[in-house]
Coordinates of C-alpha atoms and ligand atoms in Angstrom, one line a residue:
M7 CA 20.0 -5.3 -32.6
S8 CA 16.9 -3.4 -32.5
F9 CA 13.2 -6.1 -32.8
T10 CA 9.7 -5.6 -32.9
I11 CA 6.9 -7.9 -31.4
H12 CA 3.5 -8.3 -32.1
G13 CA 0.3 -8.5 -29.7
T14 CA -2.9 -7.5 -29.0
G15 CA -2.9 -3.6 -28.2
I16 CA -5.7 -3.5 -24.3
C17 CA -5.1 0.0 -23.7
G18 CA -4.2 2.5 -26.5
G19 CA -1.1 5.2 -25.8
I20 CA 2.8 5.0 -25.7
A21 CA 5.0 3.8 -23.2
I22 CA 8.5 4.0 -23.1
G23 CA 11.2 2.1 -20.3
Q24 CA 12.9 -0.5 -19.1
A25 CA 11.9 -4.1 -18.8
L26 CA 11.2 -5.9 -15.9
L27 CA 10.8 -9.6 -16.5
H28 CA 7.9 -10.7 -13.7
S29 CA 9.9 -14.5 -13.3
H30 CA 11.9 -12.3 -11.1
T31 CA 9.7 -13.3 -8.3
R32 CA 10.0 -16.3 -6.1
L33 CA 7.5 -19.1 -6.9
E34 CA 5.4 -20.2 -4.5
A35 CA 4.6 -24.8 -4.1
G36 CA 3.1 -26.3 -1.2
H37 CA 5.0 -28.5 0.9
Y38 CA 3.6 -32.2 2.3
L39 CA 5.2 -35.3 3.3
L40 CA 5.1 -38.8 1.5
P41 CA 4.9 -42.0 3.4
R42 CA 8.1 -44.3 2.0
A43 CA 5.8 -46.6 0.0
Q44 CA 4.6 -43.4 -2.1
I45 CA 8.3 -42.1 -2.9
A46 CA 8.5 -44.3 -5.7
E47 CA 6.1 -43.1 -7.5
E48 CA 6.4 -39.5 -6.4
L49 CA 9.6 -40.0 -8.1
G50 CA 7.9 -41.5 -11.1
R51 CA 5.6 -38.3 -11.3
F52 CA 8.7 -36.2 -11.1
D53 CA 10.2 -37.7 -14.2
A54 CA 7.2 -37.6 -16.1
A55 CA 7.2 -33.7 -15.8
V56 CA 10.7 -34.3 -17.2
D57 CA 9.9 -35.3 -19.8
K58 CA 6.6 -33.5 -20.6
T59 CA 8.6 -30.6 -20.2
R60 CA 11.3 -32.0 -22.8
S61 CA 8.9 -32.7 -25.3
E62 CA 7.2 -29.2 -24.6
F63 CA 10.2 -27.6 -25.9
K64 CA 10.9 -30.1 -28.8
T65 CA 7.6 -29.2 -30.1
L66 CA 8.2 -24.9 -29.7
R67 CA 11.5 -25.6 -31.8
D68 CA 9.5 -27.7 -34.8
N69 CA 7.3 -25.1 -35.1
I70 CA 9.1 -21.7 -34.5
P71 CA 6.8 -19.2 -36.8
S72 CA 9.3 -18.6 -40.2
N73 CA 9.7 -14.4 -39.1
S74 CA 10.3 -15.4 -35.5
P75 CA 13.9 -13.3 -34.7
P76 CA 16.9 -16.3 -35.4
E77 CA 17.8 -15.8 -31.5
F78 CA 14.7 -17.7 -30.7
E79 CA 15.7 -21.0 -31.9
A80 CA 18.9 -20.3 -29.7
F81 CA 16.8 -19.9 -26.3
I82 CA 15.1 -23.0 -27.0
D83 CA 18.2 -24.5 -26.9
V84 CA 19.3 -23.3 -23.9
H85 CA 16.6 -24.0 -22.0
M86 CA 17.2 -27.8 -23.3
M87 CA 20.3 -27.7 -22.1
I88 CA 19.2 -26.1 -18.8
L89 CA 16.4 -29.0 -18.0
N90 CA 18.7 -31.4 -19.2
D91 CA 21.7 -30.5 -16.9
S92 CA 21.2 -32.8 -13.6
T93 CA 21.0 -30.0 -11.5
L94 CA 17.2 -29.7 -12.7
S95 CA 16.7 -32.7 -13.9
K96 CA 18.7 -34.9 -11.1
V97 CA 19.2 -33.0 -7.7
P98 CA 15.6 -32.3 -7.2
R99 CA 14.7 -36.4 -6.8
E100 CA 17.5 -36.8 -4.5
I101 CA 15.8 -34.6 -2.1
I102 CA 12.9 -36.0 -2.9
E103 CA 14.1 -38.7 -1.7
R104 CA 16.0 -37.3 1.1
E105 CA 13.4 -35.1 2.6
Q106 CA 10.2 -37.8 2.0
C107 CA 8.4 -34.8 0.2
N108 CA 6.3 -33.8 -2.8
A109 CA 8.1 -32.9 -6.5
E110 CA 7.0 -29.2 -6.3
W111 CA 8.8 -28.3 -2.9
A112 CA 11.9 -30.3 -3.8
L113 CA 11.8 -28.4 -7.7
K114 CA 11.1 -24.6 -5.2
L115 CA 14.6 -25.9 -2.7
Q116 CA 16.7 -26.8 -5.5
S117 CA 15.8 -23.8 -7.9
D118 CA 15.8 -21.3 -4.3
E119 CA 19.7 -22.7 -4.8
L120 CA 20.3 -22.1 -8.3
L121 CA 18.9 -18.8 -8.5
A122 CA 20.4 -17.5 -5.2
Q123 CA 23.7 -18.8 -7.2
F124 CA 23.1 -17.1 -10.2
D125 CA 22.1 -13.4 -7.7
A126 CA 25.8 -14.0 -6.2
I127 CA 27.3 -14.2 -9.8
E128 CA 28.8 -10.7 -10.9
D129 CA 29.2 -11.1 -14.5
A130 CA 25.9 -9.4 -16.4
Y131 CA 25.9 -11.8 -19.2
L132 CA 25.8 -15.3 -16.6
R133 CA 23.4 -13.2 -13.8
E134 CA 20.8 -12.7 -17.0
R135 CA 20.8 -16.5 -17.7
R136 CA 18.9 -16.7 -14.6
A137 CA 15.8 -15.7 -15.9
D138 CA 16.4 -18.8 -18.6
V139 CA 16.4 -20.9 -15.4
F140 CA 13.7 -19.5 -13.9
Q141 CA 11.3 -19.7 -16.9
V142 CA 12.4 -23.6 -17.1
V143 CA 11.4 -24.3 -13.3
E144 CA 8.1 -22.9 -13.9
R145 CA 7.0 -24.9 -16.9
L146 CA 8.2 -28.2 -14.6
M147 CA 6.0 -27.0 -12.0
H148 CA 3.6 -26.2 -14.6
A149 CA 3.8 -29.8 -16.0
L150 CA 3.9 -31.3 -12.0
G151 CA -0.1 -30.1 -12.1
G152 CA 0.8 -26.9 -9.8
Q153 CA -0.4 -23.6 -10.6
P154 CA 2.8 -21.2 -10.3
R155 CA 2.1 -18.6 -8.5
Y156 CA 3.6 -15.3 -7.8
V157 CA 4.1 -13.2 -5.2
P158 CA 5.4 -10.0 -6.6
D159 CA 8.8 -8.9 -4.8
I160 CA 8.7 -5.8 -6.7
V161 CA 9.4 -2.8 -4.0
D162 CA 10.6 0.4 -5.9
T163 CA 10.4 0.4 -9.8
G164 CA 9.2 4.0 -10.8
Q165 CA 7.1 5.1 -13.7
S166 CA 10.0 3.7 -16.8
K167 CA 9.5 0.0 -15.7
I168 CA 7.4 -1.9 -18.1
L169 CA 5.9 -4.8 -16.2
V170 CA 6.8 -8.4 -18.6
A171 CA 4.8 -11.3 -17.1
H172 CA 3.4 -14.6 -18.9
D173 CA 0.0 -13.5 -17.3
L174 CA -1.6 -12.0 -15.0
S175 CA -4.7 -12.4 -12.9
P176 CA -6.7 -9.0 -12.5
A177 CA -5.6 -9.3 -8.3
D178 CA -2.1 -9.4 -9.4
V179 CA -3.0 -6.4 -11.9
L180 CA -4.7 -4.8 -8.6
Q181 CA -1.7 -5.5 -6.8
F182 CA 0.2 -3.8 -8.6
K183 CA -1.7 -0.6 -9.4
Q184 CA 0.5 1.0 -6.9
H185 CA 4.0 0.6 -8.3
Q186 CA 3.7 2.8 -10.9
F187 CA 4.6 0.9 -13.8
A188 CA 5.2 2.7 -16.9
S189 CA 3.0 -0.2 -19.3
F190 CA 1.9 -3.7 -18.7
L191 CA 3.1 -6.9 -21.4
T192 CA 1.8 -10.4 -21.5
E193 CA 2.6 -13.0 -22.9
L194 CA -1.6 -15.1 -23.1
G195 CA -4.5 -12.5 -22.2
G196 CA -6.8 -11.7 -24.7
T197 CA -9.1 -7.8 -25.2
T198 CA -11.7 -7.8 -22.6
S199 CA -9.9 -10.8 -19.9
H200 CA -10.7 -9.6 -16.6
T201 CA -7.2 -8.7 -16.6
A202 CA -7.5 -6.4 -19.6
V203 CA -10.0 -4.6 -17.5
V204 CA -8.3 -3.9 -14.4
A205 CA -4.6 -2.8 -16.4
R206 CA -7.0 -0.2 -18.8
S207 CA -8.5 1.1 -15.4
L208 CA -5.0 2.1 -14.7
N209 CA -4.4 4.0 -18.1
L210 CA -1.1 2.4 -19.6
P211 CA -0.2 1.9 -22.6
S212 CA -0.5 -2.5 -22.6
V213 CA 0.2 -5.1 -24.6
A214 CA -1.2 -8.7 -24.2
S215 CA -0.9 -12.2 -26.9
L216 CA 3.4 -11.4 -26.8
H217 CA 3.7 -15.1 -27.1
Y218 CA 7.4 -15.5 -26.4
A219 CA 8.1 -12.1 -24.7
R220 CA 10.1 -13.6 -22.0
S221 CA 12.3 -15.4 -24.1
L222 CA 13.0 -12.2 -26.3
I223 CA 13.2 -9.8 -23.9
Y224 CA 15.7 -9.2 -21.3
E225 CA 16.2 -7.5 -18.4
N226 CA 16.4 -3.9 -18.4
D227 CA 16.4 -3.7 -22.5
T228 CA 14.4 -0.8 -23.7
L229 CA 11.2 -0.6 -25.0
I230 CA 8.6 1.6 -26.7
V231 CA 5.3 0.4 -26.4
D232 CA 3.0 0.9 -28.5
G233 CA -0.8 -0.2 -27.2
T234 CA -2.3 1.4 -30.2
Q235 CA -1.0 -1.3 -32.1
G236 CA -0.4 -3.9 -30.1
V237 CA 3.0 -3.2 -30.9
V238 CA 6.2 -4.0 -28.6
I239 CA 10.5 -2.3 -30.4
V240 CA 13.0 -3.6 -28.3
D241 CA 16.1 -1.7 -27.7
P242 CA 15.1 0.8 -30.6
D243 CA 17.6 2.8 -32.8
P244 CA 17.7 6.3 -31.3
Q245 CA 16.2 7.9 -34.5
V246 CA 13.5 5.5 -33.5
L247 CA 13.3 6.6 -30.0
A248 CA 13.2 10.0 -30.9
D249 CA 10.1 9.9 -33.1
Y250 CA 8.2 7.8 -30.4
R251 CA 9.2 10.3 -27.9
L252 CA 8.1 13.0 -29.9
R253 CA 4.6 11.5 -30.1
Q254 CA 4.4 10.1 -26.6
H255 CA 4.4 14.2 -26.0
Q256 CA 1.7 15.1 -28.7
N257 CA -0.5 12.6 -26.8
E258 CA 0.1 13.9 -23.8
I259 CA -0.7 17.7 -25.1
D260 CA -4.0 16.2 -26.6
R261 CA -4.5 15.2 -23.3
K262 CA -3.9 18.1 -21.8
K263 CA -6.5 20.1 -24.0
L264 CA -9.4 17.2 -23.3
R265 CA -8.7 18.0 -19.6
R266 CA -10.8 21.9 -20.5
L267 CA -13.9 19.6 -21.4
R268 CA -13.7 18.0 -17.6
T269 CA -16.9 20.5 -16.1
T270 CA -18.6 20.5 -19.6
R271 CA -22.0 19.2 -19.9
A272 CA -22.0 16.1 -22.2
M273 CA -24.2 16.9 -24.6
T274 CA -24.8 16.0 -28.1
L275 CA -25.2 19.0 -30.8
D276 CA -28.8 19.4 -31.4
G277 CA -29.1 19.2 -27.1
T278 CA -29.5 15.9 -25.7
G279 CA -27.9 15.1 -22.8
V280 CA -26.1 12.1 -22.4
E281 CA -24.8 10.7 -18.9
L282 CA -20.9 9.3 -18.8
H283 CA -20.3 7.4 -15.8
A284 CA -16.9 6.0 -14.6
N285 CA -16.3 2.0 -14.1
I286 CA -14.4 1.5 -10.6
E287 CA -12.8 -1.3 -8.6
L288 CA -12.2 -0.1 -5.5
P289 CA -13.1 3.6 -3.3
D290 CA -9.6 5.3 -4.2
D291 CA -10.7 5.3 -7.9
V292 CA -13.1 7.7 -6.8
A293 CA -10.5 10.3 -7.3
E294 CA -10.0 10.0 -10.6
A295 CA -13.7 9.6 -11.4
E296 CA -13.9 13.6 -10.0
E297 CA -10.5 13.8 -12.1
N298 CA -12.5 13.4 -15.5
G299 CA -15.9 14.7 -14.9
A300 CA -18.0 11.7 -14.3
S301 CA -21.6 12.4 -13.8
G302 CA -21.9 9.4 -11.4
I303 CA -20.0 5.7 -11.2
G304 CA -21.9 3.4 -13.4
L305 CA -20.3 0.2 -12.2
F306 CA -18.3 -0.2 -8.7
R307 CA -16.8 -3.8 -9.7
T308 CA -16.6 -5.0 -5.5
E309 CA -15.7 -8.6 -6.4
F310 CA -11.9 -6.3 -6.4
L311 CA -12.3 -5.8 -2.4
F312 CA -12.5 -9.6 -1.5
M313 CA -9.3 -10.1 -3.7
N314 CA -5.2 -10.1 -2.9
R315 CA -6.2 -10.9 1.2
D316 CA -6.5 -14.1 3.5
T317 CA -10.1 -13.5 4.8
L318 CA -13.2 -11.9 3.4
P319 CA -14.0 -8.5 4.3
N320 CA -16.8 -8.4 6.9
E321 CA -19.6 -6.3 6.7
E322 CA -18.4 -3.7 8.3
E323 CA -15.4 -3.3 6.1
Q324 CA -17.8 -3.7 3.1
F325 CA -20.6 -0.5 4.7
E326 CA -17.5 1.4 5.0
A327 CA -16.1 0.7 1.6
Y328 CA -19.4 1.9 0.4
R329 CA -19.6 4.4 2.1
Q330 CA -16.9 6.2 1.4
V331 CA -17.5 6.0 -2.5
V332 CA -21.2 7.5 -2.1
E333 CA -20.6 10.3 -0.1
S334 CA -17.2 11.4 -1.7
M335 CA -19.6 11.9 -5.3
H336 CA -21.7 14.1 -3.2
G337 CA -25.3 13.3 -4.2
L338 CA -24.2 11.9 -8.2
P339 CA -25.3 8.1 -8.7
V340 CA -23.4 5.5 -7.7
T341 CA -23.9 1.5 -9.0
I342 CA -22.5 -1.1 -6.8
R343 CA -22.4 -4.3 -8.6
T344 CA -22.6 -7.0 -6.0
Y345 CA -19.7 -8.8 -6.2
D346 CA -18.6 -10.4 -9.3
L347 CA -16.5 -13.5 -8.4
G348 CA -15.8 -17.0 -9.6
S349 CA -14.8 -17.8 -13.4
D350 CA -11.2 -16.2 -13.5
K351 CA -11.4 -14.0 -10.6
N352 CA -11.1 -16.7 -7.9
I353 CA -10.8 -15.3 -4.2
D354 CA -10.4 -18.5 -1.3
G355 CA -7.7 -20.1 -3.3
A356 CA -10.2 -21.3 -5.3
D357 CA -9.4 -22.1 -8.5
R358 CA -11.9 -22.7 -10.7
S359 CA -9.2 -22.6 -14.0
A360 CA -9.4 -26.5 -13.4
L361 CA -13.0 -26.7 -13.8
Q362 CA -13.5 -27.4 -18.0
N363 CA -15.5 -23.9 -18.5
P364 CA -15.3 -22.4 -15.7
A365 CA -17.2 -19.3 -17.4
L366 CA -19.7 -21.1 -17.3
G367 CA -20.0 -22.5 -14.1
L368 CA -20.6 -20.8 -10.5
R369 CA -20.0 -17.4 -10.8
A370 CA -21.6 -13.8 -10.5
I371 CA -25.2 -14.0 -9.3
R372 CA -25.4 -17.9 -9.5
L373 CA -22.3 -18.0 -7.2
C374 CA -24.2 -15.7 -4.2
L375 CA -27.2 -17.4 -4.7
T376 CA -25.5 -20.9 -3.7
E377 CA -23.6 -18.7 -0.7
P378 CA -27.0 -16.5 1.0
R379 CA -25.4 -16.0 4.0
R380 CA -21.9 -14.6 2.4
F381 CA -24.3 -12.7 0.0
Q382 CA -26.6 -11.3 2.8
I383 CA -23.7 -10.4 4.0
Q384 CA -22.8 -7.6 1.0
L385 CA -26.2 -6.8 0.5
R386 CA -26.6 -5.6 4.2
A387 CA -23.6 -3.3 3.3
I388 CA -24.5 -1.5 0.3
L389 CA -28.3 -1.1 2.0
R390 CA -26.8 0.2 4.8
A391 CA -24.1 3.1 2.8
S392 CA -27.7 3.6 0.7
H393 CA -28.3 5.6 3.4
Y394 CA -25.6 8.4 2.5
G395 CA -26.1 9.2 -0.6
N396 CA -27.6 8.3 -4.4
T397 CA -27.0 4.3 -4.1
R398 CA -27.8 2.1 -7.1
L399 CA -27.8 -2.1 -6.1
L400 CA -26.8 -4.1 -9.9
I401 CA -26.8 -7.7 -9.8
P402 CA -24.5 -9.8 -12.4
M403 CA -25.0 -11.9 -15.2
I404 CA -28.6 -12.3 -14.5
S405 CA -29.6 -15.2 -17.1
G406 CA -33.4 -15.2 -16.4
V407 CA -36.9 -14.7 -14.1
N408 CA -35.8 -17.1 -11.8
E409 CA -32.7 -15.2 -10.7
V410 CA -34.2 -11.8 -10.4
D411 CA -37.0 -12.9 -8.6
Q412 CA -34.7 -14.6 -5.6
T413 CA -32.4 -12.1 -5.4
L414 CA -35.4 -9.4 -5.2
H415 CA -36.1 -12.3 -2.3
Q416 CA -32.5 -12.3 -1.1
I417 CA -32.6 -8.1 -1.0
E418 CA -35.9 -8.2 0.9
L419 CA -34.9 -10.7 3.6
A420 CA -31.5 -7.5 3.7
K421 CA -33.8 -4.9 4.2
Q422 CA -35.9 -6.7 7.2
S423 CA -32.6 -7.8 9.2
L424 CA -31.6 -4.2 8.9
R425 CA -35.3 -2.5 9.7
A426 CA -35.5 -5.2 12.7
K427 CA -32.4 -3.1 13.9
G428 CA -33.7 0.0 13.8
I429 CA -30.2 0.1 11.0
P430 CA -31.4 3.1 8.4
F431 CA -31.5 2.3 4.8
D432 CA -32.9 4.1 1.4
P433 CA -36.2 1.9 0.9
Q434 CA -36.6 2.9 -2.8
I435 CA -33.0 1.8 -3.8
P436 CA -33.0 1.3 -7.1
I437 CA -32.3 -2.2 -8.5
G438 CA -30.8 -2.9 -11.7
G439 CA -29.3 -5.9 -13.9
M440 CA -26.7 -6.3 -15.6
I441 CA -27.9 -7.9 -19.9
E442 CA -24.2 -9.6 -20.0
V443 CA -25.8 -13.4 -21.1
P444 CA -27.7 -14.0 -24.7
A445 CA -30.6 -15.5 -22.7
A446 CA -31.5 -12.2 -20.7
A447 CA -31.2 -9.7 -23.7
L448 CA -33.9 -12.4 -25.2
A449 CA -36.2 -12.7 -22.5
L450 CA -35.7 -9.2 -21.2
R451 CA -39.8 -8.7 -22.0
M452 CA -40.1 -11.6 -19.1
F453 CA -38.5 -9.2 -16.5
R454 CA -37.9 -6.1 -17.1
R455 CA -40.5 -4.3 -15.3
K456 CA -38.9 -5.9 -12.1
L457 CA -36.1 -3.9 -12.8
D458 CA -35.6 -0.2 -11.9
F459 CA -33.0 0.0 -14.5
L460 CA -30.2 -2.5 -16.7
S461 CA -26.9 -2.3 -17.4
I462 CA -25.5 -4.1 -20.3
G463 CA -22.3 -5.5 -20.1
T464 CA -20.6 -6.2 -23.5
N465 CA -17.3 -7.9 -22.2
D466 CA -20.0 -10.5 -20.9
L467 CA -22.3 -10.2 -23.7
I468 CA -19.7 -10.4 -26.5
Q469 CA -17.9 -14.0 -24.9
Y470 CA -21.1 -15.3 -24.7
T471 CA -22.8 -14.6 -27.6
L472 CA -19.8 -15.1 -30.0
A473 CA -18.9 -18.0 -27.2
I474 CA -15.1 -16.9 -27.1
D475 CA -13.8 -17.3 -24.0
R476 CA -12.4 -13.6 -22.7
T477 CA -9.1 -15.3 -20.8
D478 CA -8.1 -17.1 -24.2
D479 CA -5.9 -15.2 -26.8
S480 CA -6.0 -17.9 -29.2
V481 CA -9.5 -16.6 -29.7
A482 CA -9.1 -13.0 -28.9
H483 CA -8.7 -12.2 -33.3
L484 CA -12.5 -13.3 -33.0
Y485 CA -13.9 -10.6 -30.5
D486 CA -15.8 -8.4 -32.7
P487 CA -18.2 -5.5 -30.9
L488 CA -19.6 -5.1 -34.5
H489 CA -20.9 -8.6 -34.8
P490 CA -24.3 -8.6 -36.2
A491 CA -25.4 -10.7 -33.6
I492 CA -24.2 -8.7 -30.9
L493 CA -25.2 -5.3 -32.5
H494 CA -28.4 -6.9 -32.6
L495 CA -28.4 -7.7 -29.0
I496 CA -27.6 -4.0 -27.8
A497 CA -30.3 -2.6 -30.3
L498 CA -32.8 -5.3 -29.1
V499 CA -32.0 -4.4 -24.7
I500 CA -31.9 -0.3 -25.7
S501 CA -35.6 -0.5 -27.3
S502 CA -36.8 -2.7 -25.0
A503 CA -35.9 -0.5 -22.3
N504 CA -37.0 2.4 -24.0
R505 CA -40.1 1.1 -24.2
T506 CA -41.0 0.7 -20.5
N507 CA -39.0 3.8 -19.5
T508 CA -36.3 1.7 -17.6
P509 CA -33.2 3.8 -18.3
V510 CA -30.0 1.2 -19.1
A511 CA -26.8 2.4 -19.4
L512 CA -23.7 0.6 -20.8
C513 CA -20.5 -0.5 -18.7
G514 CA -18.9 -3.0 -20.9
E515 CA -15.4 -1.3 -22.6
M516 CA -17.1 -1.2 -25.7
A517 CA -18.9 2.3 -24.1
G518 CA -14.9 4.0 -23.4
D519 CA -13.8 2.8 -27.5
V520 CA -15.0 6.8 -28.6
H521 CA -15.0 4.6 -32.3
L522 CA -18.1 3.5 -31.3
T523 CA -19.7 6.3 -29.2
R524 CA -21.6 7.7 -32.1
L525 CA -23.1 4.1 -33.0
L526 CA -24.5 3.9 -29.8
L527 CA -26.1 7.2 -29.1
G528 CA -27.0 6.2 -32.8
L529 CA -28.8 3.1 -31.5
G530 CA -30.5 5.3 -28.8
L531 CA -28.3 4.9 -26.0
R532 CA -27.6 7.6 -23.2
Q533 CA -25.6 6.2 -20.4
F534 CA -21.9 5.0 -20.7
S535 CA -19.8 4.3 -18.0
M536 CA -16.3 3.5 -18.5
H537 CA -12.7 3.7 -17.3
P538 CA -12.3 6.8 -16.1
G539 CA -9.4 7.9 -17.9
Q540 CA -11.5 7.2 -21.5
L541 CA -14.7 9.7 -19.9
L542 CA -13.3 13.2 -22.1
A543 CA -12.5 11.5 -25.0
V544 CA -15.8 10.1 -25.2
K545 CA -17.1 13.4 -24.0
Q546 CA -15.7 15.4 -26.7
E547 CA -17.3 12.6 -29.4
V548 CA -20.5 13.5 -27.6
L549 CA -20.0 16.6 -27.9
R550 CA -19.4 16.7 -31.6
T551 CA -22.0 14.2 -32.8
N552 CA -25.9 15.7 -34.5
L553 CA -28.2 12.9 -33.2
S554 CA -30.5 13.1 -36.5
S555 CA -27.6 12.6 -38.9
V556 CA -26.2 9.3 -37.2
R557 CA -29.8 7.7 -35.9
L558 CA -30.4 6.3 -39.9
L559 CA -27.0 5.1 -40.5
A560 CA -26.9 3.3 -37.0
R561 CA -30.2 1.8 -37.7
R562 CA -28.7 0.8 -41.3
M563 CA -25.5 -0.8 -39.9
L564 CA -27.8 -3.3 -38.3
R565 CA -28.7 -4.7 -41.7
I566 CA -25.2 -5.3 -43.2
A567 CA -23.8 -8.8 -42.3
D568 CA -20.1 -8.1 -44.5
P569 CA -17.3 -6.5 -42.2
E570 CA -16.0 -4.8 -44.6
R571 CA -19.0 -3.2 -45.2
M572 CA -19.6 -2.7 -41.4
Q573 CA -15.7 -1.5 -41.5
S574 CA -16.6 1.9 -44.2
M575 CA -19.9 2.4 -42.8
L576 CA -18.5 2.7 -39.0
E577 CA -15.7 5.3 -41.0
R578 CA -19.0 7.3 -43.1
L579 CA -20.2 7.5 -38.9
N580 CA -17.7 8.7 -38.1
A581 CA -16.3 11.3 -40.2
D582 CA -16.4 15.0 -39.2
Ligands
PEP8 C1 -19.1 -6.7 -19.2 O1 -19.2 -8.0 -18.8 O2 -19.2 -5.9 -20.0 C2 -18.9 -6.2 -17.7 C3 -18.7 -4.8 -17.6 O3 -18.6 -6.8 -16.1 P1 -17.5 -7.1 -16.3 O4 -16.4 -6.7 -17.0 O5 -16.7 -6.8 -14.5 O6 -17.4 -8.9 -16.3
MG9 MG1 -20.0 -8.6 -17.3

């Protein structure tokens, strides 16, 4: 039976394919032995987790939205039954006692055993129950306080597989780059989480906030993903499928047409040149930036070099990665951002989600300044790469003058250490700051002269100004780039930078949204940096824009408070 699930589109376009449930992966749990005296306590901990999971199911069943598919209640009942079965609620207790191990490990041993039994079943229907068992185990694991961590077991997916996951970390998505999925669907997540940012960089139609998707979708179900509308159609009727295939084909034709603009200079109708740069996560992404005619790399998110590995990249490895990017851009500018780790991008197994407000904690430049040794390694590597091409160094999450001073001091120390060893670098390497904390935008006057360029990170600027956690899907609907406070801050930064002839770019997700191109041009922005896949559509918009006619309207939009009027004004700005 065909049905539709609604979520939040995080990357536009249409994908059609078969569902691959991410829960069909291995669950990892720590293993430790307990003294005999602690066994009773551990059993109590396990029982409490079972009770907690049971009451979660009960709450879910009591609060089923009236528009949910009728199967939903049955799903919850099946999960309740699985939980209450002695294979899950009793056998792990016996393992804890017998092996004297922690509850997570006992649960893992038992779930491995159960899942292996399901794998051996011939009957397709019964085999599908494996996903249900896994989901219950996963909830139990969560209730035990452990964060279930998934290790993908996916080897060869093929283009038409659509990954359906509860949640994915940015590192997970990065790892999936090699698996060639047609689309990503997640039950959690908002539009500007780093996970969404990486998914968008893969240019795959994707939808987040699809609550209960993994309960409603079965392995190998045929899915249509409409990333623009944020909708997933499960098991579509043949007529609907044919219609979407046609639309998919039309999108492909439009994309091919856009490719003709690859070498066209980005210039408005009245002759103002605009720089369109690419955001990249890994050195190999440069190929896509070139294919889409990027006139530079506006943001190299170097923290992705640090992920999905056991040891940190040393100076040599980092230097090679940066040099590769700089050289392959053949003299075009490459903006390397020092690592922005912390918050939702962690390494070292450091799980900062346990903190109450990880996004307000030790993140980005704050983290770098507390770990000067690690920071020096990266600074030296970037400086060394600057010898091989047009390199710029960008500092993330500046919040005030002190951080600018401390960072400039660190850069000076790195330069001195290279000089002492006679290692070449560009002594004039431009140093820029990201404006993504409202305090930095408001206090820009105090430090803009210390920097050579600025880059507005609207993903974080929106998160911190509107107080909405980028990773929390329950507040994703409040994400509003047209909020008057956001437009004012952007306009303030652009005009303040222009006053001192400080080059200013915008590298958050707003830069790649064609609906906002004219507005940003009208506010004085001349440098945009975005995912390579968005470049040509934005270029087309630039080529169609007459600056003199959008300037006035864009300024007027700064005075509008009512969201509906704002929307109709935007439509006026984008008309013709
Ligand atoms: C931003 O915050 O807008 C930005 C470009 O940085 P990131 O998305 O990596 O936080
Ligand atoms: Mg940011």
